[in-house]
Short mmCIF file of C-alpha atoms and ligand atoms in Angstrom, two decimals:
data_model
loop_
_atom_site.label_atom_id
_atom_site.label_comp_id
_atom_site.label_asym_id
_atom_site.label_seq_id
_atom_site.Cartn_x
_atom_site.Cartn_y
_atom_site.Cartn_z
CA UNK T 696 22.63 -78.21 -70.11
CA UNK T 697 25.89 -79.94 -69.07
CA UNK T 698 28.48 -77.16 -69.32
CA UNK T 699 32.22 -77.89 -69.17
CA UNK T 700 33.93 -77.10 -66.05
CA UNK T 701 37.44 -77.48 -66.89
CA UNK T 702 40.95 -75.28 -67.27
CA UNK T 703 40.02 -74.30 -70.65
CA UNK T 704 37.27 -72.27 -69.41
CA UNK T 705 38.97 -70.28 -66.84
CA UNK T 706 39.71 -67.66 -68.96
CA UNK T 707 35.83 -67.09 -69.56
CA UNK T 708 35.47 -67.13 -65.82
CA UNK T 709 38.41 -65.12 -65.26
CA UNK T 710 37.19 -62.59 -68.05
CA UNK T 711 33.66 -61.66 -66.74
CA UNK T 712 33.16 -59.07 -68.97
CA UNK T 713 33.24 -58.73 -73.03
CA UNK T 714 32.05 -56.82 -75.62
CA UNK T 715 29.71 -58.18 -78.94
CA UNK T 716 29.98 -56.59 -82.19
CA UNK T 717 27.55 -56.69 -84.82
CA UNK T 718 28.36 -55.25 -88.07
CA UNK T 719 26.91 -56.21 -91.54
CA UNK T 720 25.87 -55.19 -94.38
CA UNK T 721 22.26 -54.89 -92.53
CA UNK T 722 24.41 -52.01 -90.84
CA UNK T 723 23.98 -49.54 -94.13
CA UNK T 724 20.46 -49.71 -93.77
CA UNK T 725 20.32 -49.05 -89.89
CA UNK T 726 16.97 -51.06 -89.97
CA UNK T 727 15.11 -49.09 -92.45
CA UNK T 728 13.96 -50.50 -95.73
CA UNK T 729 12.51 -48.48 -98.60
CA UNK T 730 11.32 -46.31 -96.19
CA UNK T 731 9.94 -49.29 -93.80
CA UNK T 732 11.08 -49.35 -90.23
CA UNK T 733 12.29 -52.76 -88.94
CA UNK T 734 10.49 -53.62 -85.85
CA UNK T 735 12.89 -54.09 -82.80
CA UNK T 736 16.26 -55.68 -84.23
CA UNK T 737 17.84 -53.94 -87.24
CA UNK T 738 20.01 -57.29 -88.16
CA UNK T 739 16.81 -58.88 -89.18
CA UNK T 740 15.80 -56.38 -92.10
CA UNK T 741 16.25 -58.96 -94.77
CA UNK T 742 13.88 -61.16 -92.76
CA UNK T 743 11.21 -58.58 -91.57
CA UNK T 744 11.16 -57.12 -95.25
CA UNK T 745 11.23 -60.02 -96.89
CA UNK T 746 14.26 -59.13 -99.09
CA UNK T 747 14.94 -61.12 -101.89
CA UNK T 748 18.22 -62.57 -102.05
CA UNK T 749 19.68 -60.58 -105.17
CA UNK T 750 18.23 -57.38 -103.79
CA UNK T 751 20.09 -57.95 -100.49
CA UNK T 752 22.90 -58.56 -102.16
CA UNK T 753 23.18 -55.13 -103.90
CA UNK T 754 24.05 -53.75 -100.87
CA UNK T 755 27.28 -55.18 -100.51
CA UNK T 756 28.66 -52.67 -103.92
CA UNK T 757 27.63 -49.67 -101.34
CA UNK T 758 29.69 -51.08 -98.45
CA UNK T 759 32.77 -49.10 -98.04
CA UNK T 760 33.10 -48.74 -94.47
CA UNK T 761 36.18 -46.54 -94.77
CA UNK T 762 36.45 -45.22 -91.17
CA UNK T 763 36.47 -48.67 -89.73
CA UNK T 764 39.92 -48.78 -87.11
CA UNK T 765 39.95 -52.50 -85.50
CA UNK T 766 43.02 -50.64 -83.19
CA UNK T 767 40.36 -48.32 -82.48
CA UNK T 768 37.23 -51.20 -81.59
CA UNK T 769 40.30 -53.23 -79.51
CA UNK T 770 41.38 -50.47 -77.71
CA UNK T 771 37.98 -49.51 -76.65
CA UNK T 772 36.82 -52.78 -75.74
CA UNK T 773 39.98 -52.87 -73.52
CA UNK T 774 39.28 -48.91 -71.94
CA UNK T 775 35.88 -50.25 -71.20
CA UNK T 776 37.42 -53.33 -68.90
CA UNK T 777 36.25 -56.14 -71.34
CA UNK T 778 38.54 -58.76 -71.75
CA UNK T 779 37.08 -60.12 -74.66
CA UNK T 780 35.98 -59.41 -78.03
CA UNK T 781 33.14 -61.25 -80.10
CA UNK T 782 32.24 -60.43 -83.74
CA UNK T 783 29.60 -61.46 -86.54
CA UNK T 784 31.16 -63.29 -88.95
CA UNK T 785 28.44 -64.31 -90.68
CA UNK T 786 24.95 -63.38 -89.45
CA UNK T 787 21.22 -64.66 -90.57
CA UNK T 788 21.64 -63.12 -93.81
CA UNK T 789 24.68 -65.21 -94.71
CA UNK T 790 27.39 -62.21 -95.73
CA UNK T 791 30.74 -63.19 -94.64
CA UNK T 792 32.93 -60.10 -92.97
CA UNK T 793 36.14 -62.02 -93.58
CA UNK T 794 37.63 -63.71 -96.88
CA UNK T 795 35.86 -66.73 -97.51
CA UNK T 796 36.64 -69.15 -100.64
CA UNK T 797 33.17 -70.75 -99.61
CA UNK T 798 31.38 -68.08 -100.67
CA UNK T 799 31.53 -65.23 -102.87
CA UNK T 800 28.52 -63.17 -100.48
CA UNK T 801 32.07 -61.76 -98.67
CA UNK T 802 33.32 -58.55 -97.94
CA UNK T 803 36.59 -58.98 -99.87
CA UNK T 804 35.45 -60.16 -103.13
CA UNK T 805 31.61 -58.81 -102.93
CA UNK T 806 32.40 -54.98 -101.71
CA UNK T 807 34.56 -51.78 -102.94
CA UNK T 808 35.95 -52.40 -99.42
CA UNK T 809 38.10 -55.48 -100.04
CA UNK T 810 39.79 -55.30 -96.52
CA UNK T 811 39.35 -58.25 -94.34
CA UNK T 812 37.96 -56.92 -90.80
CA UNK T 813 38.70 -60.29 -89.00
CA UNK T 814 42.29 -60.45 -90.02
CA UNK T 815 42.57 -56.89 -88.98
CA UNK T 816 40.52 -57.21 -85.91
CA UNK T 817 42.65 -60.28 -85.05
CA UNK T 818 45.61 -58.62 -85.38
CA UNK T 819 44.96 -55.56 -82.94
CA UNK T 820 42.86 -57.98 -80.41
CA UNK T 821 46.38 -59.93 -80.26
CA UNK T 822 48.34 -56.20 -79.87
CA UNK T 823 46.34 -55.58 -76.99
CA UNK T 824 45.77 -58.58 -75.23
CA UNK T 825 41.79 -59.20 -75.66
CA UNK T 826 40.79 -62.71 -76.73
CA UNK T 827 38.59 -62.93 -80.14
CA UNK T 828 36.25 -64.97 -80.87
CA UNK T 829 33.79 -64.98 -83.62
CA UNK T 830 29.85 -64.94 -83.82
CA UNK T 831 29.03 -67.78 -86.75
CA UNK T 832 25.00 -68.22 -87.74
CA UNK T 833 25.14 -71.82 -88.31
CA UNK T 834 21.22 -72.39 -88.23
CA UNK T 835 19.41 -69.55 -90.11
CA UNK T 836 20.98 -68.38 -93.35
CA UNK T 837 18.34 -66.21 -95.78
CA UNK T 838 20.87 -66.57 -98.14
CA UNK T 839 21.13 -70.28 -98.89
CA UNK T 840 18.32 -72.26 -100.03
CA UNK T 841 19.32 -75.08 -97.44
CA UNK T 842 19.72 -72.58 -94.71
CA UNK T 843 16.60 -71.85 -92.64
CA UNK T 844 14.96 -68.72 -92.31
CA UNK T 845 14.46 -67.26 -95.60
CA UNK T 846 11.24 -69.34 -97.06
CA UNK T 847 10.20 -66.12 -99.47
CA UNK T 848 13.01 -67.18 -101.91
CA UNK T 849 13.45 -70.57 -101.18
CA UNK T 850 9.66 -72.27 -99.69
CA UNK T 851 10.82 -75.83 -100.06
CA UNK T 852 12.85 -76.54 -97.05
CA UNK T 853 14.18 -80.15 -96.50
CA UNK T 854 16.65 -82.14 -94.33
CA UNK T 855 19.03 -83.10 -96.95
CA UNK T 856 19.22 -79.17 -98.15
CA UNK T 857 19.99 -78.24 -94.37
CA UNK T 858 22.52 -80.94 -94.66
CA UNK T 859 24.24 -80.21 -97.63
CA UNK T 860 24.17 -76.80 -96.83
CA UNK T 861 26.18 -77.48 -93.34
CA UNK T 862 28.78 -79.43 -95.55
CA UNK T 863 29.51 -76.69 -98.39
CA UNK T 864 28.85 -73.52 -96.28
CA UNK T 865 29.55 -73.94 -92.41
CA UNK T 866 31.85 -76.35 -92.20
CA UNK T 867 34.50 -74.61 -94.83
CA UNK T 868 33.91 -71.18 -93.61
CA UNK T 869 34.40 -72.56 -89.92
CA UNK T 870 37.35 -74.30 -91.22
CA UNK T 871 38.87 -70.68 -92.93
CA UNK T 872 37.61 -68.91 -89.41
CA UNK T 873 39.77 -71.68 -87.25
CA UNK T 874 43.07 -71.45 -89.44
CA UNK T 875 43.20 -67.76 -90.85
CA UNK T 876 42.91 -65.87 -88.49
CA UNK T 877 45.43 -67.43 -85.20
CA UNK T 878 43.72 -68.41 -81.75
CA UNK T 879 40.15 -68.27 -81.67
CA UNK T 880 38.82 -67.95 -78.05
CA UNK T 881 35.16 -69.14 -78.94
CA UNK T 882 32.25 -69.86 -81.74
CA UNK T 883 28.99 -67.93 -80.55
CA UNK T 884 26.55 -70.22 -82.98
CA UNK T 885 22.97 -69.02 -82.59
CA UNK T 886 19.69 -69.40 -82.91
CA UNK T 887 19.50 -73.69 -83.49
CA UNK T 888 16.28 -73.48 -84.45
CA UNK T 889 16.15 -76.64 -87.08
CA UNK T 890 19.75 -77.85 -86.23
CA UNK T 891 19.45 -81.90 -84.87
CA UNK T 892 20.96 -82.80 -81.84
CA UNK T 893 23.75 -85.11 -84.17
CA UNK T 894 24.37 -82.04 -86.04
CA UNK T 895 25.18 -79.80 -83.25
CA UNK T 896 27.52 -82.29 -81.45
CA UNK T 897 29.34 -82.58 -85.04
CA UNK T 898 30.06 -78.88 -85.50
CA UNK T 899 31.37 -78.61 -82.15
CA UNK T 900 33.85 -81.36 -82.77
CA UNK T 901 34.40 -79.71 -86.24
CA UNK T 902 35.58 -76.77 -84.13
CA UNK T 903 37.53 -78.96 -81.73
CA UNK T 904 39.01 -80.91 -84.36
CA UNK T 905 40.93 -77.54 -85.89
CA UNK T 906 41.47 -76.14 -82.49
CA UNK T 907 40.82 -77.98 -79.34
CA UNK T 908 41.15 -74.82 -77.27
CA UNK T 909 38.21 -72.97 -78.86
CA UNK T 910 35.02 -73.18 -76.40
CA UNK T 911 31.58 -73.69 -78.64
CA UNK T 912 28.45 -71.47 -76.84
CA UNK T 913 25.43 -72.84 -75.76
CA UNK T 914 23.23 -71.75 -78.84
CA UNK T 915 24.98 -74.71 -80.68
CA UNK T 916 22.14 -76.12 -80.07
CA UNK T 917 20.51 -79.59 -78.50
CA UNK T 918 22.60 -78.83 -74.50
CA UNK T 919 26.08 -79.49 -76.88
CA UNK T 920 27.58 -76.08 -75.81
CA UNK T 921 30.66 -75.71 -73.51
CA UNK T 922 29.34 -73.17 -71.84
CA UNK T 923 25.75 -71.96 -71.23
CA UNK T 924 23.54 -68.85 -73.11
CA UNK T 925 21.31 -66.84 -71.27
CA UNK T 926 18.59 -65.33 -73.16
CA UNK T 927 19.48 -61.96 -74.68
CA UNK T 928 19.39 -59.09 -71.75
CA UNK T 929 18.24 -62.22 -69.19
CA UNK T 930 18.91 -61.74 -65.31
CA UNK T 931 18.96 -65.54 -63.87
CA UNK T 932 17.22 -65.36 -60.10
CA UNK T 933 19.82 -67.81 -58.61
CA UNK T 934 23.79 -68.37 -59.27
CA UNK T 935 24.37 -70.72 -62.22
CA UNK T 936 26.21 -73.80 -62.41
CA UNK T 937 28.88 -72.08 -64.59
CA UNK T 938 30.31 -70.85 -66.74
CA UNK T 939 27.66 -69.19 -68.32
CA UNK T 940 27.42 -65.87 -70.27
CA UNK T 941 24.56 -63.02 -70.17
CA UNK T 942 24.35 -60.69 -73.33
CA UNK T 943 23.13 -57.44 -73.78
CA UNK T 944 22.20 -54.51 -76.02
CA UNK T 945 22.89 -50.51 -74.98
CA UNK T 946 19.36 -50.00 -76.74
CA UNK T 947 17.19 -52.08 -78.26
CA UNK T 948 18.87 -53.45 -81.48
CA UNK T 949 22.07 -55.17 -81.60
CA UNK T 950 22.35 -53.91 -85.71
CA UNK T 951 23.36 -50.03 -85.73
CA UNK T 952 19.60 -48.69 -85.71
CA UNK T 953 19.57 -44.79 -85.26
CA UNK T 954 15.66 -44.60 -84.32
CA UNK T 955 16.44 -46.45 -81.60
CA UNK T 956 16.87 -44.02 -79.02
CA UNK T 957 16.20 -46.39 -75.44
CA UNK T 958 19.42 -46.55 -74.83
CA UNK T 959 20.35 -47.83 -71.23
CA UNK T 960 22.24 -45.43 -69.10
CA UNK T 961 26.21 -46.35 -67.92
CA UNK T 962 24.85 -47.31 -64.52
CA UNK T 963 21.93 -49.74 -65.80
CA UNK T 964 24.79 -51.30 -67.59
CA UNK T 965 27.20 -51.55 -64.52
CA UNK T 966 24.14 -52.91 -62.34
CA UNK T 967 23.39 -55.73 -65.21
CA UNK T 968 27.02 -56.48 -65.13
CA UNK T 969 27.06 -57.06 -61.68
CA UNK T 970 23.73 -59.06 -60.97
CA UNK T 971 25.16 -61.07 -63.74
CA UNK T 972 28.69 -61.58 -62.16
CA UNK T 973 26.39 -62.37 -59.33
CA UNK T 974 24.83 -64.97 -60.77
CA UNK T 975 28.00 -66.34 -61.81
CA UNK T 976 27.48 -65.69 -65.23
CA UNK T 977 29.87 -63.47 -68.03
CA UNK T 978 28.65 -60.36 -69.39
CA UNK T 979 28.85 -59.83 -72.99
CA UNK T 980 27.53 -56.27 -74.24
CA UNK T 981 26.84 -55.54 -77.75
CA UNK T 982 27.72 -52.28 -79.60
CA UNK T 983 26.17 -51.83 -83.58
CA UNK T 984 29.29 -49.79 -85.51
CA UNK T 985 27.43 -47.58 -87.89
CA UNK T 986 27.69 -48.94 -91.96
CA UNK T 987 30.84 -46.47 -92.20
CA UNK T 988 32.71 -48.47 -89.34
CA UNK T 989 32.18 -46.12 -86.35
CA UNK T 990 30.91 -46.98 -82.95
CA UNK T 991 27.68 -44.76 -82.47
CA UNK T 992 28.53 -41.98 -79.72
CA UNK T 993 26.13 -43.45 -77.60
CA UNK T 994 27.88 -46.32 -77.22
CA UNK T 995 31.18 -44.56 -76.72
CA UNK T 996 30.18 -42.38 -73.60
CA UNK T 997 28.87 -45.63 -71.55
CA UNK T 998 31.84 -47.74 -72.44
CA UNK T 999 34.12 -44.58 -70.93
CA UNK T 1000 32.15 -44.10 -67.98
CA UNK T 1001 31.64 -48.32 -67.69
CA UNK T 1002 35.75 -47.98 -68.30
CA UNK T 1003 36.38 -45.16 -65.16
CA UNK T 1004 34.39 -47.76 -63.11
CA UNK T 1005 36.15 -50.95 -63.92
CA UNK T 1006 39.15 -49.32 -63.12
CA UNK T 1007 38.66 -48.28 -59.61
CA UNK T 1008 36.00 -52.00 -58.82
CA UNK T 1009 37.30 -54.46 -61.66
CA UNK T 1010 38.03 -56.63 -58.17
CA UNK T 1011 34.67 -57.28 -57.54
CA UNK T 1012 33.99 -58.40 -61.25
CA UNK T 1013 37.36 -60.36 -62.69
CA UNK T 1014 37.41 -63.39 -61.62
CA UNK T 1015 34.98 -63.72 -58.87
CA UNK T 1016 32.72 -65.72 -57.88
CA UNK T 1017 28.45 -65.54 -57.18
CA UNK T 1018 26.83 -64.25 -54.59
CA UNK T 1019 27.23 -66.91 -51.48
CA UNK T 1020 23.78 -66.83 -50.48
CA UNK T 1021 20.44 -66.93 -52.28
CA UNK T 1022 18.65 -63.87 -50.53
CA UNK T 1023 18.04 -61.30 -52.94
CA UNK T 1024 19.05 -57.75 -52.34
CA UNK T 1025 18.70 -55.77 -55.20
CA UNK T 1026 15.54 -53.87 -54.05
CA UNK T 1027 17.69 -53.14 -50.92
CA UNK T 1028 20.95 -52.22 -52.60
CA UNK T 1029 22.33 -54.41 -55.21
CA UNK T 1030 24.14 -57.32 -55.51
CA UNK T 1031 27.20 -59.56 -54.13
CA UNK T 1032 29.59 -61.41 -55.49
CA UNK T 1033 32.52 -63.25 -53.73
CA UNK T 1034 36.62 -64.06 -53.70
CA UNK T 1035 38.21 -66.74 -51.75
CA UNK T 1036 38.03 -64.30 -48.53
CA UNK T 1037 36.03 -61.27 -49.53
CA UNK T 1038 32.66 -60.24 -50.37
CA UNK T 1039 32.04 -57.27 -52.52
CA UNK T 1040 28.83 -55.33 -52.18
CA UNK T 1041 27.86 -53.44 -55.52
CA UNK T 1042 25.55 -50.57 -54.19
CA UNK T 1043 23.78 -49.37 -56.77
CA UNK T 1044 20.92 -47.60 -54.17
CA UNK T 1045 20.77 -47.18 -50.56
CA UNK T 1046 17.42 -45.88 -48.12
CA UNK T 1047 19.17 -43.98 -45.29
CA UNK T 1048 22.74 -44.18 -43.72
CA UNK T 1049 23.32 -47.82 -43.76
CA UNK T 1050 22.68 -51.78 -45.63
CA UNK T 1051 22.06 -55.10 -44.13
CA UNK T 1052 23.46 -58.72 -45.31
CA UNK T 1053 21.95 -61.60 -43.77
CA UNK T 1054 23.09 -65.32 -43.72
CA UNK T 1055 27.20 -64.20 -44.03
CA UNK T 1056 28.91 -66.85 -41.63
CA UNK T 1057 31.90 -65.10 -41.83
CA UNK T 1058 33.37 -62.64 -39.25
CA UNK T 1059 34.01 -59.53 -41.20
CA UNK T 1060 37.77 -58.23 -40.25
CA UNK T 1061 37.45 -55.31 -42.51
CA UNK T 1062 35.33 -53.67 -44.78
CA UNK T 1063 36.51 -50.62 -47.05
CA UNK T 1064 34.96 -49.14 -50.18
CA UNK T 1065 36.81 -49.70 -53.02
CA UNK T 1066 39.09 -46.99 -54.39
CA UNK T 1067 39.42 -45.95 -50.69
CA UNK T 1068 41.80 -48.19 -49.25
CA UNK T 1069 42.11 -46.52 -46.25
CA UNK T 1070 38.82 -45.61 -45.05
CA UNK T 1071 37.74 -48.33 -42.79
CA UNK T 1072 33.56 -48.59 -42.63
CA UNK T 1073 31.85 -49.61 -39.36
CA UNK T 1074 30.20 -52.72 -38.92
CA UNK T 1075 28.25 -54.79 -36.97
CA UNK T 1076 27.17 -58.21 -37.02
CA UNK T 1077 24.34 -60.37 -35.36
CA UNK T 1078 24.30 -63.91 -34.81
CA UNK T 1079 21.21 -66.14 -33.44
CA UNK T 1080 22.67 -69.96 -33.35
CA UNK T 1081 19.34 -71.28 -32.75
CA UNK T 1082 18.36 -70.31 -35.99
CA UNK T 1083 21.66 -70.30 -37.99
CA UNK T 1084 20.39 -66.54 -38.31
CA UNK T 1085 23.00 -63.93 -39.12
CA UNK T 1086 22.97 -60.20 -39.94
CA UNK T 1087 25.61 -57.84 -40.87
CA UNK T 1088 24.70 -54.30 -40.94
CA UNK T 1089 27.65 -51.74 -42.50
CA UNK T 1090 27.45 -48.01 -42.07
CA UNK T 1091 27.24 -46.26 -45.10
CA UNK T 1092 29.74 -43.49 -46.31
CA UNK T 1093 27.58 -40.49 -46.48
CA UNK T 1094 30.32 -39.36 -49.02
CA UNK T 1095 30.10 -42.40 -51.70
CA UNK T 1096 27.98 -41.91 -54.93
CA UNK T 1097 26.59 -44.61 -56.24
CA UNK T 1098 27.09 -47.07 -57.72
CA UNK T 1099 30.30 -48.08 -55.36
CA UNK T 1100 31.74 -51.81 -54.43
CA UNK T 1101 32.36 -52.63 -50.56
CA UNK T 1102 34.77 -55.14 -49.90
CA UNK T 1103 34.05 -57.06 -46.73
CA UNK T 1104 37.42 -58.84 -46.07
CA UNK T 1105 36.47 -62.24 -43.93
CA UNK T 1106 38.18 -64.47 -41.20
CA UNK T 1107 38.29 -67.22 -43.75
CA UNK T 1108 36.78 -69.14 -46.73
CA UNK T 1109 33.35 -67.11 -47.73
CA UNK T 1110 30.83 -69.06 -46.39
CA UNK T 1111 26.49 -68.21 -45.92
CA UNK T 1112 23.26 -69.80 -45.07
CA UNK T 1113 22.12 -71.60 -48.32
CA UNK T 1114 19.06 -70.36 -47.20
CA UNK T 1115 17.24 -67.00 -48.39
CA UNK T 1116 16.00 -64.60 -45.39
CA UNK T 1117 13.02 -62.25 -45.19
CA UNK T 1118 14.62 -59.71 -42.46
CA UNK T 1119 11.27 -58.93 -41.05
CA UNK T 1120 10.84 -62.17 -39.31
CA UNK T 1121 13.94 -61.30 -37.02
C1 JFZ W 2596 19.65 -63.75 -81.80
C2 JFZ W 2596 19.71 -63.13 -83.17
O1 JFZ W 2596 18.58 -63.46 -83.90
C3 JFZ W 2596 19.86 -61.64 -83.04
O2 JFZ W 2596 19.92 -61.04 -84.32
C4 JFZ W 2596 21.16 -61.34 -82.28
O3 JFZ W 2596 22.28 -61.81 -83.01
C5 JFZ W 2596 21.10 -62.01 -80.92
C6 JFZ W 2596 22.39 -61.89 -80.16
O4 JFZ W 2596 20.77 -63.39 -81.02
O5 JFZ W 2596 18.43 -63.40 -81.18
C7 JFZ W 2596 17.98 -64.11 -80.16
C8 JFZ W 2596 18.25 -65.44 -80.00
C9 JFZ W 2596 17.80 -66.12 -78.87
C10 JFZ W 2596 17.06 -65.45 -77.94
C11 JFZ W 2596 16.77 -64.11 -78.11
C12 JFZ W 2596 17.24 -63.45 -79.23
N1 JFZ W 2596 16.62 -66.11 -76.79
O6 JFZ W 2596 16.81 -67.33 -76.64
O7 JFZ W 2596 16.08 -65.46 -75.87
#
């Protein structure tokens, strides 16, 4: 995939870290249908259950999702360190969450609700200084006979439905998402499973063409993306051409789901936020609001506690850059990611009273643990020329709880052996 390297995504770069909301009317039933659990993903109820489309549909007269507070959502999203906010506009069962003249499946004119989330959301992402972009299923729509997914209600499937269905559907909502609701940082499209390459490079010029400024994610479709999509909860093994963006769910289903219990704990969060920084990839982490607009209390614990540790090691995440050398140390301690003239360590686990780093070039001048200014650690570092071999060991604070950042300040530009070392051969 040829990403875009440009100014216009520095931001996403700069970011590192965001948070992905998915709310729909899928939501009310927190994956359970007539009684029937929804394997895995609660979103895909419709899908699993084979809902017909005027069934579906019933439940948007029971969505009233009173309690919903967009200050509140922004102002988490911000306490949590995310710079970002992305929402489902319209998900694989093709309910708008925003005004749309396109379509009358909308929360405004289809629900007792009648607010517009977007606007509102917009509004208090702009108050507090996140970006907002907007989730946008342009592929799979169960509720439109030339959308794919949903062959229960609609078996014939052709080309020219898929088409026309792009014109009267996607396009004009896009078009209402791009000039309703001010500046849109991005379109997460998703799953292009029928979309042709022609298509996909159209829609992302649609987008351009209304704001230039918007980026378009890789699951456009056919490599057109501006930026690259790991798969969901995907750890790449080596740094990324960038910018790309990881997601990731606190528990199993992105869709509020209350059975599912497997949530992730704060710190497995942190560590995939840092072996994803990295990797020089973004971190996007999905909470499901419940049908009545909260966040579930699971999810607001681990954004606080993700939100106490930003605070004190947000250096090591905003704005930096991968790890500088391929060896992998995350059975060792964790992971590594760079600045101009510093290397952070993120220690999520350490055996005994110190870590080694091989293949830094660098003299270190200074290293410190973040949040501790003052503390200087000791070092010591190894160099076999013959070889291009280098070590660095640090000496661990036996007072530091995991997980912690080290900053390893350097004599100059970052620079390592592009090659990965197995310590035991030394
Ligand atoms: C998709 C959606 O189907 C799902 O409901 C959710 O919105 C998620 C963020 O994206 O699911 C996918 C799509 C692609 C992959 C995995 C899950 N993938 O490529 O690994």
């Amino acid at each position: 995939m040829n990403v875009r390297q440009d100014h216009l995504t520095d931001w996403l770069t700069q970011a590192r870290f965001g948070m992905f909301v998915h709310w729909g009317l899928y939501s009310l039933t927190g994956g359970t249908w007539k009684g029937a659990d929804t394997p895995w993903v609660a979103e895909w109820v419709m899908r699993k259950h084979k809902v017909p489309v005027r069934e579906y549909e019933a439940l948007a007269g029971r969505f009233n999702p009173v309690k919903f507070d967009a200050r509140k959502w922004a102002e988490a999203a911000v306490d949590a360190g995310m710079k970002y906010l992305v929402v489902t506009s319209k998900h694989h069962d093709g309910f708008a969450l925003f005004h749309s003249r396109a379509s009358g499946f909308n929360i405004v004119d289809a629900t007792p609700f009648k607010r517009d989330p977007l606007a509102e959301l917009a509004e208090a992402c702009r108050d507090v200084g996140l970006k907002l972009g907007f989730y946008y299923s342009q592929d799979q729509d169960w509720h439109e006979p030339g959308g794919s997914g949903n062959n229960w209600d609609f078996p014939e499937k052709t080309p020219e439905a898929f088409a026309a269905y792009l014109e009267s559907k996607v396009k004009p909502q896009l078009r209402e998402l791009l000039t309703n609701y001010g500046d849109v940082a991005l379109i997460w499209f998703d799953t292009p499973y029928t979309i042709k390459p022609e298509q996909s490079q159209e829609l992302k010029a649609f987008v351009h063409s209304l704001q230039p400024r918007c980026l378009v994610s890789g699951r456009v479709g056919n490599g057109a993306g501006d930026y690259g999509s790991l798969g969901d909860n995907q750890l790449p093994d080596y740094p990324l051409e960038g910018p790309w963006e990881g997601l990731g769910t606190m528990n199993e289903s992105w869709g509020y789901k209350p059975s599912d219990t497997h949530y992730r704990s704060a710190d497995e969060l942190l560590n995939t936020l840092c072996g994803l920084v990295s990797k020089n990839a973004n971190y996007l982490l999905n909470v499901g609001p419940t049908g009545e607009g909260n966040f579930p209390p699971e999810a607001v614990s681990r954004l606080r506690r993700i939100g106490r540790w930003m605070r004190v090691n947000g250096e090591a995440i905003y704005g930096a850059g991968p790890t500088p050398t391929p060896t992998c140390f995350r059975p060792l301690w964790g992971f590594t990611t760079t600045k101009k003239e510093a290397v952070y360590l993120s220690v999520f686990k350490t055996f005994g009273d110190k870590l080694e780093l091989y293949g830094l070039r660098n003299a270190v001048r200074r290293a410190t643990v973040l949040g501790h200014d003052g503390l200087e650690l000791s070092v010591r570092q190894e160099h076999r020329p013959e070889m291009d071999y280098h070590k660095l060991v640090v000496c661990l604070p036996p007072w530091a709880r995991t997980p912690y950042v080290i900053k390893l300040e350097t004599d100059g530009p970052v620079s390592a052996n592009a090659k990965s070392y197995a310590s035991a051969d030394f």
